[in-house]
Amino acid sequence: NLAESINACMAYIDNPEIDVEGLMKYIPAPDFPTGGTIYGYNGVKEAYETGRGRVVIRSKAEIEVEDNHENIIVTEIPYGVNKAELIAYIAQLVNDKKLDGIADINDESNYKGMRIVIKLKSDANASVVLNKLYKMTQMQASFSVNNVALVNGRPKTLNLKELIGEFVKHRHEVVIRRTQFELNKAQERAHILEGLIIASQNIDEVIKIIRAASDTQGAREALKERFGLTDPQTAAIVEMRLRQLTGLEQDKLRNEYEALEKEIARLELILSDEHTCRELIKSELMEVRDKYGDARRTDIDYTAGDFNAEDFYADDDMIITISHLGYIKRTQLSEFRAQNRGGVGAKGSDTRNEDFIEHIYPASMHNYMLFFTQKGRCYWLKVYEIPEGAKNSKGRAIQNMLNIESDDSVKAFICTKSLGDADFVRTHNLVFATKKGVIKKTRLEAYSRPRARGVNAIIIREDDELLSVEMTDGNSEILLANRNGRAIRFPENKVREMGRMSTGVRGMTLDGDDDEVVGMICMPEGTTNDVMVLSERGYGKRTPLDTEITNADGVTEKVPVYRVTNRGGKGVRTMNITEKTGRLVAIESVNDDNDLVIINKSGITLRIHVADIRVQGRATQGVRIINLEKRNDTIASVCCVDSDPEEEVEQVEAQELAPELPEDELLEVEEIDEEVIDDDADAESEAADDTEE
């Protein structure tokens, strides 16, 4: 609004230290020529404070009662909305039965103003219909604010104070340059007048000199020499007309000269005195305001809180599932009921042919989620932005939610509520692992502000892909496991911190071309969690990270079950891999308060309590976790979630769901000698070539 803007400029001129909040008392919000109501103030405040924001504006509508029927009367619509198109769209929604409760709509606008009458059915609730109109039509519109201006030739985003400051600076420059121009002109004219006055006072001699001269140039030279005049003055005298010799004209010359002297003094004061210059700028702005300013047309609804999606979603626990073909959904954790160990599971998802659930993660509704793709890109969403679906529903394609390339897919994500906490993002790291054993550590801060199109999270080599991402506090221990049943354990500080645009360093040496890393876990300092590993044919076990041994002196010592080495080694055996177990597919960090949610490639799900799985030695074969014999299936994905003590446990006995099995098939727990695969891991990792770019 012009008047409000000028008032704010004058307030800034009077007090350059005024803040944005003080200026907002003069410019409370944008003002649109078509009126309407600004719905909520947070967007306006954000735009004024940062230079970027979103202003929501609603049509001005009232509910009138006529003949016991309620009608909605629209008198103002958002700026830029075409009235005829709006009416036609509302009618189309009614005809398509997408909008109920409207009987008729008429345009009764005239020279007095706009008036759209929406007649409602007798059983319709006017408030409900009006809210639907706001939601489904352009009766509510949003305007993005992006205050980018050229400042000293460079584009810059400006807040309200900076905008006004730059405008006042511009007006100051305009006034100074204009004043200097006017001063130069006045001084030039005064100089000419001085010469004319001298000539008028000595008119007889001037005429004599001019008559005696042979030409104009000679006359000018003679006058310059006789009276000490300049070239412009002599030129003006020579060109002077006879009528200027009258007494009246001579008085005019003197009056004009005196007026010019006063004007020159005024102009010089403007240039030399900052206060006078500011007052001139204010007076000129007030003149514009008084001539062109008008009253505000757009109202502001301060009481209407801006939409906060978190207020509409409880912070419930969810399971995020992502299929092999890239379909994603969130499902209530309670839908995955627990079963006893050895069950065959329950149908988990109806997917397309040749599709299966490949990834499953726990989260809560208010979590921020950072998605990481196999090509090393990072994307950002909130859990409630992911479509909800039943356990057996397909979900929605991730490509429709994120700007992911068609040949890329999500491999991992990080859940956190603290992306806006500067201390948190600076003290926590993201640790990346790839299938080829490369590992990388970067501060969470580098990924705290992803763009809509995503950012590069890690540079992936052509023959590699991202496997896992974990968040750590800088004091964790990292375990990597490969398909051949080996695992390596090393401290996080053995991996130096790198930037976002880097490849990483060697974390584990693989056994051959057909080998690859299947998972990574990060164990915090002082954790009591166990290492859980599972094979593709449904076998798994828990193994402690460390064990306590009492020596001959009665002193209890903590002995590592998984030997701590430097990064880059081959590791030690974490599971006895046989034809019966199949190769390793997953490694998880678990405790007795966790459940395992397992999904195989045919879409069958199984949730079991970790406490039901016996703790065993590192190099044992483990026990049967899920019965895959009947279906000839393999495990596709494993997820660790928190147990719900109040959840109803579905008692499904293994013998009822599977054919009779020998005892040793149900529980294979005999210990075998631990086999140390790489005694020289420390030395080897020291010599390993870094692969950081």
XYZ file of C-alpha atoms in Angstrom:
693
model
C 0.000 0.000 0.000
C 1.472 3.310 -1.122
C 0.495 5.361 1.929
C 1.713 2.675 4.363
C 4.992 2.274 2.492
C 5.708 6.014 2.537
C 4.899 6.200 6.253
C 7.395 3.382 6.855
C 10.031 5.184 4.766
C 9.588 8.356 6.822
C 9.853 6.329 10.037
C 13.100 4.817 8.750
C 14.450 8.278 7.813
C 13.686 9.549 11.331
C 15.196 6.446 12.973
C 17.578 4.365 10.826
C 17.968 1.914 13.760
C 14.307 0.869 13.604
C 13.891 -2.919 13.272
C 11.622 -4.993 11.046
C 9.026 -5.354 13.788
C 8.883 -1.572 14.170
C 8.421 -1.098 10.419
C 5.631 -3.697 10.384
C 3.554 -1.284 12.486
C 3.490 0.953 9.415
C 3.273 -1.800 6.756
C 1.312 -4.582 8.461
C 0.969 -6.732 5.329
C 0.748 -6.599 1.530
C -2.302 -4.847 0.108
C -3.984 -6.237 -3.002
C -6.113 -4.067 -5.315
C -8.965 -6.609 -5.310
C -9.197 -6.734 -1.515
C -9.706 -10.087 0.155
C -8.470 -11.238 3.547
C -4.930 -12.295 4.426
C -5.416 -15.576 6.289
C -2.817 -15.983 9.014
C 0.141 -13.763 9.767
C 3.127 -16.100 10.061
C 3.767 -16.071 6.320
C 3.713 -12.266 6.221
C 6.062 -12.050 9.181
C 8.467 -14.542 7.640
C 8.451 -12.648 4.332
C 9.170 -9.334 6.041
C 11.912 -10.786 8.258
C 13.706 -12.952 5.668
C 12.632 -11.654 2.267
C 11.013 -14.987 1.394
C 7.620 -16.283 2.458
C 4.100 -17.191 1.442
C 0.993 -15.068 1.951
C -2.385 -16.812 1.928
C -5.331 -14.674 0.832
C -8.992 -15.645 0.977
C -12.069 -14.304 -0.736
C -14.246 -12.128 1.436
C -17.463 -14.076 1.934
C -20.451 -13.849 4.253
C -23.234 -16.283 5.062
C -26.692 -14.777 4.610
C -30.046 -16.333 5.481
C -32.859 -15.887 2.955
C -36.219 -17.661 3.239
C -34.799 -20.104 5.778
C -32.011 -20.974 3.327
C -28.370 -20.109 3.822
C -26.479 -18.474 0.980
C -22.798 -17.641 0.623
C -22.186 -14.117 -0.672
C -18.720 -13.459 -2.127
C -17.846 -9.765 -2.430
C -14.052 -9.905 -2.977
C -11.751 -12.517 -4.537
C -7.958 -12.947 -4.481
C -5.851 -10.823 -6.774
C -5.322 -12.332 -10.224
C -8.324 -14.680 -10.036
C -10.730 -14.418 -12.959
C -14.295 -14.160 -11.663
C -15.947 -15.901 -14.615
C -13.467 -18.796 -14.522
C -13.943 -19.165 -10.764
C -17.738 -19.424 -11.136
C -17.394 -21.912 -14.005
C -14.992 -24.077 -11.973
C -17.305 -24.158 -8.955
C -20.174 -25.208 -11.254
C -17.995 -27.955 -12.742
C -17.148 -29.293 -9.256
C -20.863 -29.408 -8.458
C -21.700 -31.192 -11.723
C -18.909 -33.717 -11.152
C -20.312 -34.337 -7.643
C -16.983 -33.373 -6.103
C -18.624 -30.561 -4.150
C -21.904 -31.149 -2.337
C -24.457 -28.771 -0.863
C -24.652 -26.151 -3.653
C -27.989 -25.682 -5.437
C -27.160 -22.736 -7.718
C -24.609 -19.991 -8.306
C -25.316 -16.524 -9.732
C -23.181 -13.530 -10.599
C -25.018 -10.405 -9.393
C -22.068 -8.012 -9.741
C -22.776 -4.440 -10.918
C -21.216 -0.989 -10.886
C -21.461 -0.935 -7.094
C -19.119 -3.895 -6.769
C -18.750 -7.663 -6.911
C -21.485 -9.975 -5.642
C -21.418 -13.720 -6.290
C -24.383 -15.541 -4.732
C -23.879 -19.250 -3.992
C -27.250 -20.727 -3.101
C -27.071 -23.764 -0.820
C -29.332 -26.747 -0.449
C -31.652 -26.819 2.551
C -29.673 -29.557 4.324
C -26.236 -28.066 3.609
C -23.976 -26.606 6.281
C -22.821 -23.223 5.007
C -19.570 -23.199 7.016
C -18.562 -26.631 5.732
C -19.333 -25.696 2.126
C -17.391 -22.435 2.482
C -14.336 -24.239 3.859
C -14.499 -26.716 0.974
C -14.659 -23.817 -1.473
C -11.544 -22.321 0.122
C -9.756 -25.664 -0.111
C -10.845 -26.760 -3.584
C -11.061 -23.510 -5.559
C -9.228 -20.246 -6.082
C -11.369 -18.591 -3.463
C -8.193 -19.118 -1.455
C -4.855 -18.447 -3.129
C -1.283 -18.103 -1.981
C 1.301 -15.597 -3.144
C 5.004 -16.287 -2.833
C 7.229 -13.433 -1.687
C 10.778 -13.332 -3.024
C 12.304 -9.891 -2.477
C 15.259 -10.044 -4.856
C 16.684 -6.694 -5.943
C 19.871 -5.485 -7.596
C 22.031 -3.932 -4.884
C 25.209 -2.362 -6.242
C 24.681 -4.378 -9.415
C 24.304 -7.738 -7.652
C 21.054 -9.629 -6.927
C 20.276 -9.874 -3.215
C 17.310 -11.080 -1.144
C 16.164 -8.239 1.118
C 13.989 -8.153 4.207
C 11.570 -5.289 4.851
C 14.122 -3.022 6.543
C 16.704 -3.642 3.828
C 14.107 -2.932 1.129
C 13.155 0.387 2.705
C 16.790 1.198 3.428
C 17.797 0.639 -0.179
C 14.826 2.703 -1.419
C 15.650 5.597 0.916
C 19.283 5.365 -0.185
C 18.065 5.548 -3.788
C 15.905 8.571 -3.051
C 18.873 10.211 -1.304
C 21.042 9.623 -4.364
C 18.327 11.003 -6.658
C 17.931 14.149 -4.528
C 21.700 14.725 -4.304
C 22.253 14.295 -8.041
C 19.234 16.454 -8.882
C 20.313 19.145 -6.433
C 23.859 19.152 -7.784
C 22.490 19.483 -11.323
C 20.203 22.358 -10.314
C 23.058 24.040 -8.430
C 25.327 23.876 -11.470
C 22.603 25.394 -13.649
C 21.897 28.149 -11.108
C 25.581 29.003 -10.758
C 25.967 29.162 -14.525
C 22.981 31.539 -14.810
C 24.211 33.676 -11.927
C 27.574 33.971 -13.620
C 25.883 35.188 -16.818
C 23.750 37.640 -14.853
C 26.838 39.095 -13.179
C 28.258 39.906 -16.611
C 24.973 41.404 -17.834
C 24.701 43.580 -14.753
C 28.257 44.861 -15.265
C 27.409 45.656 -18.881
C 24.188 47.470 -17.939
C 26.083 49.600 -15.446
C 28.600 50.582 -18.136
C 26.330 50.527 -21.138
C 27.807 53.542 -22.988
C 31.322 52.178 -22.827
C 30.155 48.720 -23.813
C 28.354 50.118 -26.869
C 31.436 52.126 -27.823
C 33.685 49.046 -27.592
C 31.280 46.938 -29.648
C 30.927 49.633 -32.350
C 34.678 50.055 -32.572
C 35.304 46.316 -32.990
C 35.771 44.920 -36.489
C 33.920 41.673 -35.727
C 32.124 39.790 -32.925
C 35.248 37.991 -31.745
C 37.105 41.274 -31.515
C 34.278 42.809 -29.474
C 34.325 39.875 -27.078
C 38.081 40.083 -26.628
C 37.893 43.821 -25.987
C 35.111 43.447 -23.407
C 36.971 40.607 -21.667
C 40.104 42.782 -21.432
C 38.295 45.930 -20.297
C 35.967 44.524 -17.637
C 37.671 41.207 -16.705
C 34.801 39.088 -17.974
C 34.729 35.430 -19.000
C 33.900 33.995 -22.403
C 30.300 33.019 -21.451
C 29.727 36.522 -20.044
C 31.080 38.340 -23.084
C 29.069 36.063 -25.364
C 25.893 36.969 -23.468
C 26.699 40.703 -23.590
C 27.382 40.699 -27.327
C 24.119 38.845 -27.952
C 22.125 41.147 -25.603
C 19.058 42.762 -27.193
C 18.363 46.486 -27.125
C 15.209 46.093 -24.991
C 17.394 44.856 -22.130
C 18.875 48.358 -21.923
C 15.670 49.756 -20.420
C 15.564 50.480 -16.716
C 12.800 47.910 -16.166
C 14.832 45.152 -17.732
C 17.851 46.115 -15.636
C 15.730 45.781 -12.479
C 14.630 42.356 -13.620
C 18.264 41.325 -13.991
C 19.042 42.378 -10.438
C 15.915 40.656 -9.020
C 16.694 37.461 -10.885
C 20.274 37.539 -9.610
C 19.142 37.994 -5.999
C 16.653 35.116 -6.330
C 19.383 32.919 -7.805
C 21.698 33.723 -4.896
C 19.022 32.524 -2.462
C 18.389 29.352 -4.529
C 22.117 28.625 -4.675
C 22.350 28.973 -0.902
C 19.401 26.583 -0.483
C 20.867 23.998 -2.833
C 24.271 24.217 -1.163
C 22.606 23.671 2.230
C 20.880 20.514 0.947
C 24.209 19.165 -0.259
C 26.114 20.042 2.904
C 23.526 19.336 5.633
C 22.257 15.728 5.971
C 19.244 16.722 8.084
C 18.028 19.203 5.450
C 18.413 16.544 2.761
C 16.371 14.032 4.788
C 13.622 16.559 5.397
C 13.448 17.270 1.672
C 13.124 13.538 0.932
C 10.324 13.278 3.521
C 8.453 16.285 2.145
C 8.569 14.901 -1.380
C 7.357 11.481 -0.166
C 4.510 13.115 1.768
C 3.500 15.015 -1.346
C 3.225 11.726 -3.266
C 1.324 10.104 -0.377
C -1.172 12.947 -0.081
C -1.738 13.009 -3.824
C -1.915 9.289 -4.639
C -2.266 7.370 -1.363
C -5.439 5.448 -0.544
C -6.855 3.310 2.230
C -5.946 -0.368 2.685
C -8.231 -2.749 0.810
C -7.004 -6.144 2.039
C -7.970 -7.116 5.573
C -5.745 -9.179 7.874
C -7.065 -12.077 9.928
C -4.486 -12.237 12.726
C -6.447 -14.849 14.692
C -6.314 -17.433 11.886
C -3.261 -19.500 12.678
C -1.263 -20.562 9.659
C -1.629 -24.207 8.761
C 0.767 -26.369 10.727
C 0.574 -29.927 9.506
C 2.076 -31.323 12.721
C -0.986 -30.119 14.630
C -3.119 -32.513 12.570
C -0.985 -35.614 13.076
C -0.255 -37.407 16.329
C 3.398 -38.390 16.745
C 2.610 -42.101 16.316
C 5.112 -44.810 15.505
C 5.094 -45.866 11.878
C 6.683 -48.437 9.616
C 7.960 -47.059 6.307
C 8.086 -49.661 3.552
C 9.701 -49.215 0.143
C 9.270 -51.808 -2.576
C 11.818 -52.991 -5.098
C 10.128 -50.951 -7.851
C 10.099 -47.809 -5.702
C 6.655 -47.675 -4.033
C 6.514 -46.141 -0.568
C 3.929 -45.955 2.218
C 3.670 -45.499 5.958
C 1.737 -47.969 8.107
C 0.832 -47.942 11.776
C 3.340 -50.038 13.696
C 0.455 -51.740 15.529
C -0.632 -53.410 12.270
C 2.462 -55.600 12.444
C 1.489 -58.016 15.229
C 4.133 -60.135 16.879
C 4.459 -63.879 16.273
C 6.525 -66.587 17.906
C 9.877 -67.566 16.426
C 9.549 -70.099 13.630
C 6.243 -68.803 12.217
C 5.699 -68.422 8.513
C 4.455 -64.836 8.804
C 1.477 -62.908 7.458
C 0.776 -61.369 4.089
C 2.425 -57.954 4.169
C 1.844 -56.179 0.885
C 0.038 -56.532 -2.419
C 2.651 -55.492 -4.959
C 2.912 -55.600 -8.682
C 4.205 -58.660 -10.477
C 7.955 -59.081 -9.992
C 7.871 -56.472 -7.199
C 8.527 -57.040 -3.518
C 9.146 -55.042 -0.357
C 12.862 -54.337 -0.310
C 13.275 -51.839 2.555
C 11.470 -51.380 5.842
C 12.248 -48.691 8.424
C 10.752 -47.486 11.740
C 9.871 -43.797 12.185
C 7.468 -41.447 13.970
C 5.053 -39.026 12.298
C 6.894 -35.808 13.207
C 10.326 -37.043 12.165
C 12.278 -35.356 9.451
C 13.439 -37.926 6.944
C 16.523 -37.657 4.796
C 16.295 -40.065 1.873
C 19.531 -41.328 0.343
C 19.565 -43.022 -3.059
C 21.906 -45.657 -4.409
C 23.522 -43.001 -6.613
C 24.368 -40.911 -3.559
C 21.650 -38.213 -3.693
C 19.859 -36.826 -0.631
C 16.187 -35.741 -0.408
C 14.071 -34.432 2.479
C 10.505 -35.170 3.628
C 8.448 -35.403 6.792
C 6.896 -38.739 7.680
C 3.345 -37.351 7.554
C 4.007 -36.276 3.954
C 4.393 -39.928 3.001
C 1.015 -41.426 2.009
C -0.529 -43.750 4.572
C -1.514 -47.242 3.510
C -2.627 -50.503 5.054
C -0.115 -53.275 5.554
C -1.256 -54.996 2.362
C -1.503 -51.859 0.175
C 0.903 -50.998 -2.624
C 1.857 -47.443 -1.664
C 2.854 -44.569 -3.909
C 5.768 -44.228 -6.315
C 8.655 -42.306 -4.781
C 9.310 -40.627 -8.140
C 5.942 -38.871 -7.717
C 7.027 -37.433 -4.367
C 10.723 -36.703 -4.880
C 12.705 -35.580 -7.911
C 14.485 -38.927 -8.208
C 15.938 -40.069 -11.519
C 14.163 -42.996 -13.170
C 17.181 -45.289 -12.814
C 17.800 -44.408 -9.155
C 16.168 -45.767 -5.985
C 16.123 -45.019 -2.262
C 18.546 -47.099 -0.233
C 18.541 -45.481 3.220
C 17.170 -42.639 5.276
C 17.839 -40.863 8.560
C 15.075 -39.825 10.971
C 15.694 -36.833 13.211
C 13.665 -34.083 14.897
C 16.629 -31.752 15.264
C 17.569 -30.511 11.789
C 16.929 -26.945 12.952
C 19.116 -27.335 16.061
C 22.514 -25.846 15.185
C 24.331 -27.570 18.064
C 22.798 -30.950 17.199
C 23.691 -30.915 13.506
C 27.247 -29.795 14.275
C 27.894 -32.526 16.846
C 26.390 -35.446 14.908
C 27.696 -37.211 11.831
C 26.307 -39.243 8.978
C 28.292 -42.403 8.219
C 27.856 -43.866 4.721
C 28.673 -47.407 3.577
C 28.618 -48.775 0.037
C 28.343 -52.326 -1.282
C 32.020 -52.302 -2.252
C 33.115 -51.586 1.311
C 33.723 -47.827 1.004
C 32.882 -45.779 4.103
C 32.550 -42.035 4.606
C 31.803 -39.704 7.553
C 30.324 -36.194 7.155
C 28.698 -33.770 9.594
C 24.892 -33.808 9.676
C 25.007 -30.029 9.173
C 25.981 -30.559 5.533
C 22.600 -32.281 4.947
C 20.375 -30.153 7.192
C 19.006 -27.994 4.347
C 18.409 -30.205 1.287
C 16.915 -28.567 -1.768
C 13.751 -29.691 -3.525
C 15.775 -31.328 -6.288
C 18.048 -33.005 -3.780
C 21.753 -32.617 -3.097
C 24.766 -34.826 -3.641
C 25.331 -36.790 -0.430
C 28.292 -38.919 -1.515
C 30.154 -39.438 -4.772
C 29.531 -43.065 -5.837
C 31.901 -44.886 -8.171
C 30.514 -46.387 -11.354
C 30.640 -50.019 -10.162
C 29.309 -49.264 -6.668
C 26.113 -48.121 -4.955
C 25.090 -46.735 -1.580
C 24.039 -49.378 0.922
C 23.472 -47.819 4.331
C 23.570 -44.513 6.215
C 23.730 -44.150 9.998
C 23.717 -41.117 12.311
C 26.343 -41.037 15.073
C 27.564 -38.739 17.841
C 31.235 -39.130 16.925
C 32.041 -41.776 19.578
C 30.498 -44.891 18.050
C 31.997 -48.128 16.801
C 31.209 -49.234 13.250
C 30.542 -52.817 12.149
C 30.381 -53.866 8.505
C 29.275 -57.355 7.423
C 29.609 -59.054 4.032
C 27.660 -61.818 2.273
C 30.210 -64.481 3.216
C 29.456 -64.044 6.922
C 32.375 -61.866 7.969
C 32.269 -58.654 9.989
C 34.793 -55.951 10.806
C 34.665 -53.674 13.848
C 36.545 -50.376 14.137
C 36.112 -47.037 15.995
C 34.381 -44.189 14.219
C 37.377 -41.917 14.778
C 39.388 -44.147 12.411
C 37.344 -42.521 9.613
C 38.281 -38.891 9.147
C 35.584 -36.287 8.535
C 35.006 -35.401 4.885
C 32.908 -32.974 2.893
C 29.634 -33.752 1.181
C 31.232 -33.922 -2.269
C 33.651 -36.777 -1.527
C 33.834 -40.523 -2.155
C 35.117 -41.910 1.131
C 37.808 -44.380 2.207
C 38.106 -48.155 2.392
C 36.093 -49.608 5.241
C 36.260 -53.360 4.545
C 38.193 -55.553 2.148
C 35.884 -57.980 0.332
C 36.599 -61.623 -0.506
C 36.134 -61.399 -4.255
C 34.114 -59.987 -7.134
C 30.934 -61.796 -6.048
C 31.193 -60.535 -2.475
C 29.620 -57.336 -1.165
C 28.770 -55.566 2.083
C 25.220 -56.406 3.261
C 24.880 -53.943 6.103
C 26.413 -51.527 8.577
C 25.569 -50.862 12.215
C 26.936 -48.126 14.467
C 27.180 -49.046 18.155
C 27.186 -46.033 20.543
C 29.689 -45.858 23.355
C 28.590 -47.962 26.346
C 25.817 -49.759 24.452
C 24.477 -53.084 25.708
C 22.970 -54.002 22.345
C 23.758 -57.269 20.619
C 24.702 -57.880 17.005
C 21.877 -59.613 15.110
C 22.671 -61.316 11.796
C 20.293 -63.128 9.436
C 20.863 -65.327 6.408
C 18.807 -65.471 3.242
C 17.198 -68.839 4.129
C 15.758 -67.562 7.401
C 18.485 -68.351 9.953
C 19.718 -65.801 12.442
C 21.241 -65.218 15.853
C 22.242 -62.643 18.428
C 25.838 -62.194 19.519
C 27.129 -59.776 22.179
C 29.590 -57.134 21.073
C 31.728 -57.818 24.151
C 31.666 -60.427 26.899
C 32.801 -60.359 30.511
C 35.334 -62.935 31.752
C 36.523 -63.424 35.325
C 40.225 -64.218 35.474
C 42.086 -66.312 38.064
C 42.413 -63.307 40.367
C 38.643 -62.845 40.449
C 38.790 -59.681 38.369
C 36.070 -59.285 35.743
C 37.330 -58.058 32.400
C 35.478 -57.072 29.263
C 36.715 -59.056 26.292
C 35.597 -58.116 22.774
C 33.734 -60.837 20.913
C 34.251 -58.846 17.723
C 37.913 -57.837 17.750
C 38.492 -54.077 17.338
C 40.759 -53.340 14.362
C 41.525 -50.502 12.004
C 39.308 -49.983 9.016
C 40.131 -51.736 5.777
C 40.613 -55.322 7.025
C 38.684 -58.477 6.143
C 37.231 -58.929 9.633
C 36.243 -62.076 11.552
C 33.472 -64.612 11.090
C 30.102 -63.425 12.387
C 27.999 -66.400 11.216
C 28.749 -69.920 10.059
C 27.526 -69.838 6.473
C 26.365 -73.195 5.054
C 24.208 -74.352 2.174
C 21.353 -74.730 4.629
C 21.578 -71.143 5.928
C 22.398 -69.412 2.680
C 24.555 -66.289 2.519
C 24.248 -63.372 4.943
C 21.591 -60.737 4.100
C 21.357 -58.427 7.133
C 23.085 -57.168 10.269
C 21.195 -55.234 12.962
C 21.851 -53.751 16.409
C 19.208 -55.176 18.813
C 18.211 -55.612 22.456
C 15.467 -57.430 24.373
C 13.107 -54.462 23.970
C 13.180 -54.712 20.174
C 11.162 -56.630 17.609
C 12.363 -57.819 14.238
C 10.131 -57.179 11.228
C 11.159 -59.469 8.384
C 9.799 -59.321 4.840
C 10.684 -61.841 2.169
C 10.619 -61.428 -1.587
C 7.106 -62.815 -1.952
C 5.749 -60.111 0.372
C 5.316 -62.277 3.504
C 5.948 -60.399 6.768
C 6.927 -61.708 10.175
C 7.365 -59.784 13.402
C 9.035 -61.527 16.321
C 10.393 -60.466 19.694
C 14.178 -60.247 19.834
C 14.005 -61.537 23.398
C 12.772 -64.864 21.994
C 16.018 -65.302 20.053
C 18.807 -66.889 22.051
C 22.207 -65.207 22.431
C 24.915 -67.343 20.786
C 28.584 -67.269 19.898
C 29.981 -65.258 17.037
C 30.808 -68.140 14.678
C 27.675 -70.258 15.229
C 25.061 -71.077 12.645
C 22.101 -69.688 14.586
C 18.458 -70.713 14.750
C 15.616 -70.704 12.274
C 13.893 -67.314 12.484
C 11.372 -67.689 9.668
C 10.338 -70.921 7.944
C 10.991 -70.595 4.212
C 11.198 -74.308 3.352
C 7.586 -74.663 2.218
C 7.594 -71.544 0.064
C 11.150 -71.905 -1.297
C 11.558 -68.193 -0.611
C 14.345 -65.900 0.623
C 14.475 -62.882 2.959
C 14.313 -59.509 1.215
C 14.545 -57.015 4.079
C 14.952 -56.889 7.852
C 14.054 -54.041 10.210
C 14.512 -53.585 13.951
C 11.673 -51.797 15.806
C 10.751 -51.155 19.432
C 8.440 -53.673 21.099
C 4.990 -52.625 22.275
C 4.334 -54.234 25.688
C 0.592 -53.576 25.411
C 0.281 -55.074 21.957
C -1.704 -58.273 21.610
C 0.707 -61.065 20.734
C -0.640 -63.389 18.081
C 0.334 -66.895 19.201
C 1.185 -68.844 16.086
C 3.050 -72.074 16.702
C 5.706 -73.107 14.229
C 4.402 -76.678 14.090
C 0.947 -75.466 13.021
C 2.305 -73.360 10.210
C 5.060 -75.557 8.827
C 5.702 -79.234 8.185
C 7.181 -81.295 10.995
C 10.879 -80.521 11.298
C 13.681 -82.347 13.102
C 14.844 -80.821 16.310
C 18.163 -79.784 14.871
C 16.355 -77.934 12.059
C 14.372 -75.848 14.518
C 17.355 -74.950 16.666
C 20.901 -75.221 15.397
C 22.984 -73.991 18.323
C 26.130 -76.113 18.518
C 29.210 -73.948 18.908
C 32.102 -74.207 16.434
C 35.560 -72.811 16.751
C 35.876 -69.157 15.990
C 37.854 -68.538 12.853
C 39.883 -65.365 12.721
C 39.870 -64.425 9.073
C 42.344 -61.571 9.111
C 44.998 -61.526 11.818
C 46.824 -58.701 10.071
C 43.811 -56.409 9.659
C 45.485 -53.553 11.515
C 48.582 -53.638 9.354
C 46.593 -54.085 6.174
C 44.286 -51.140 6.849
C 47.258 -48.865 7.420
C 48.466 -49.688 3.914
C 45.025 -49.453 2.284
C 44.735 -46.752 -0.322
C 42.275 -43.996 0.504
C 39.583 -43.618 -2.121
C 38.522 -40.118 -1.161
C 38.133 -37.702 -4.042
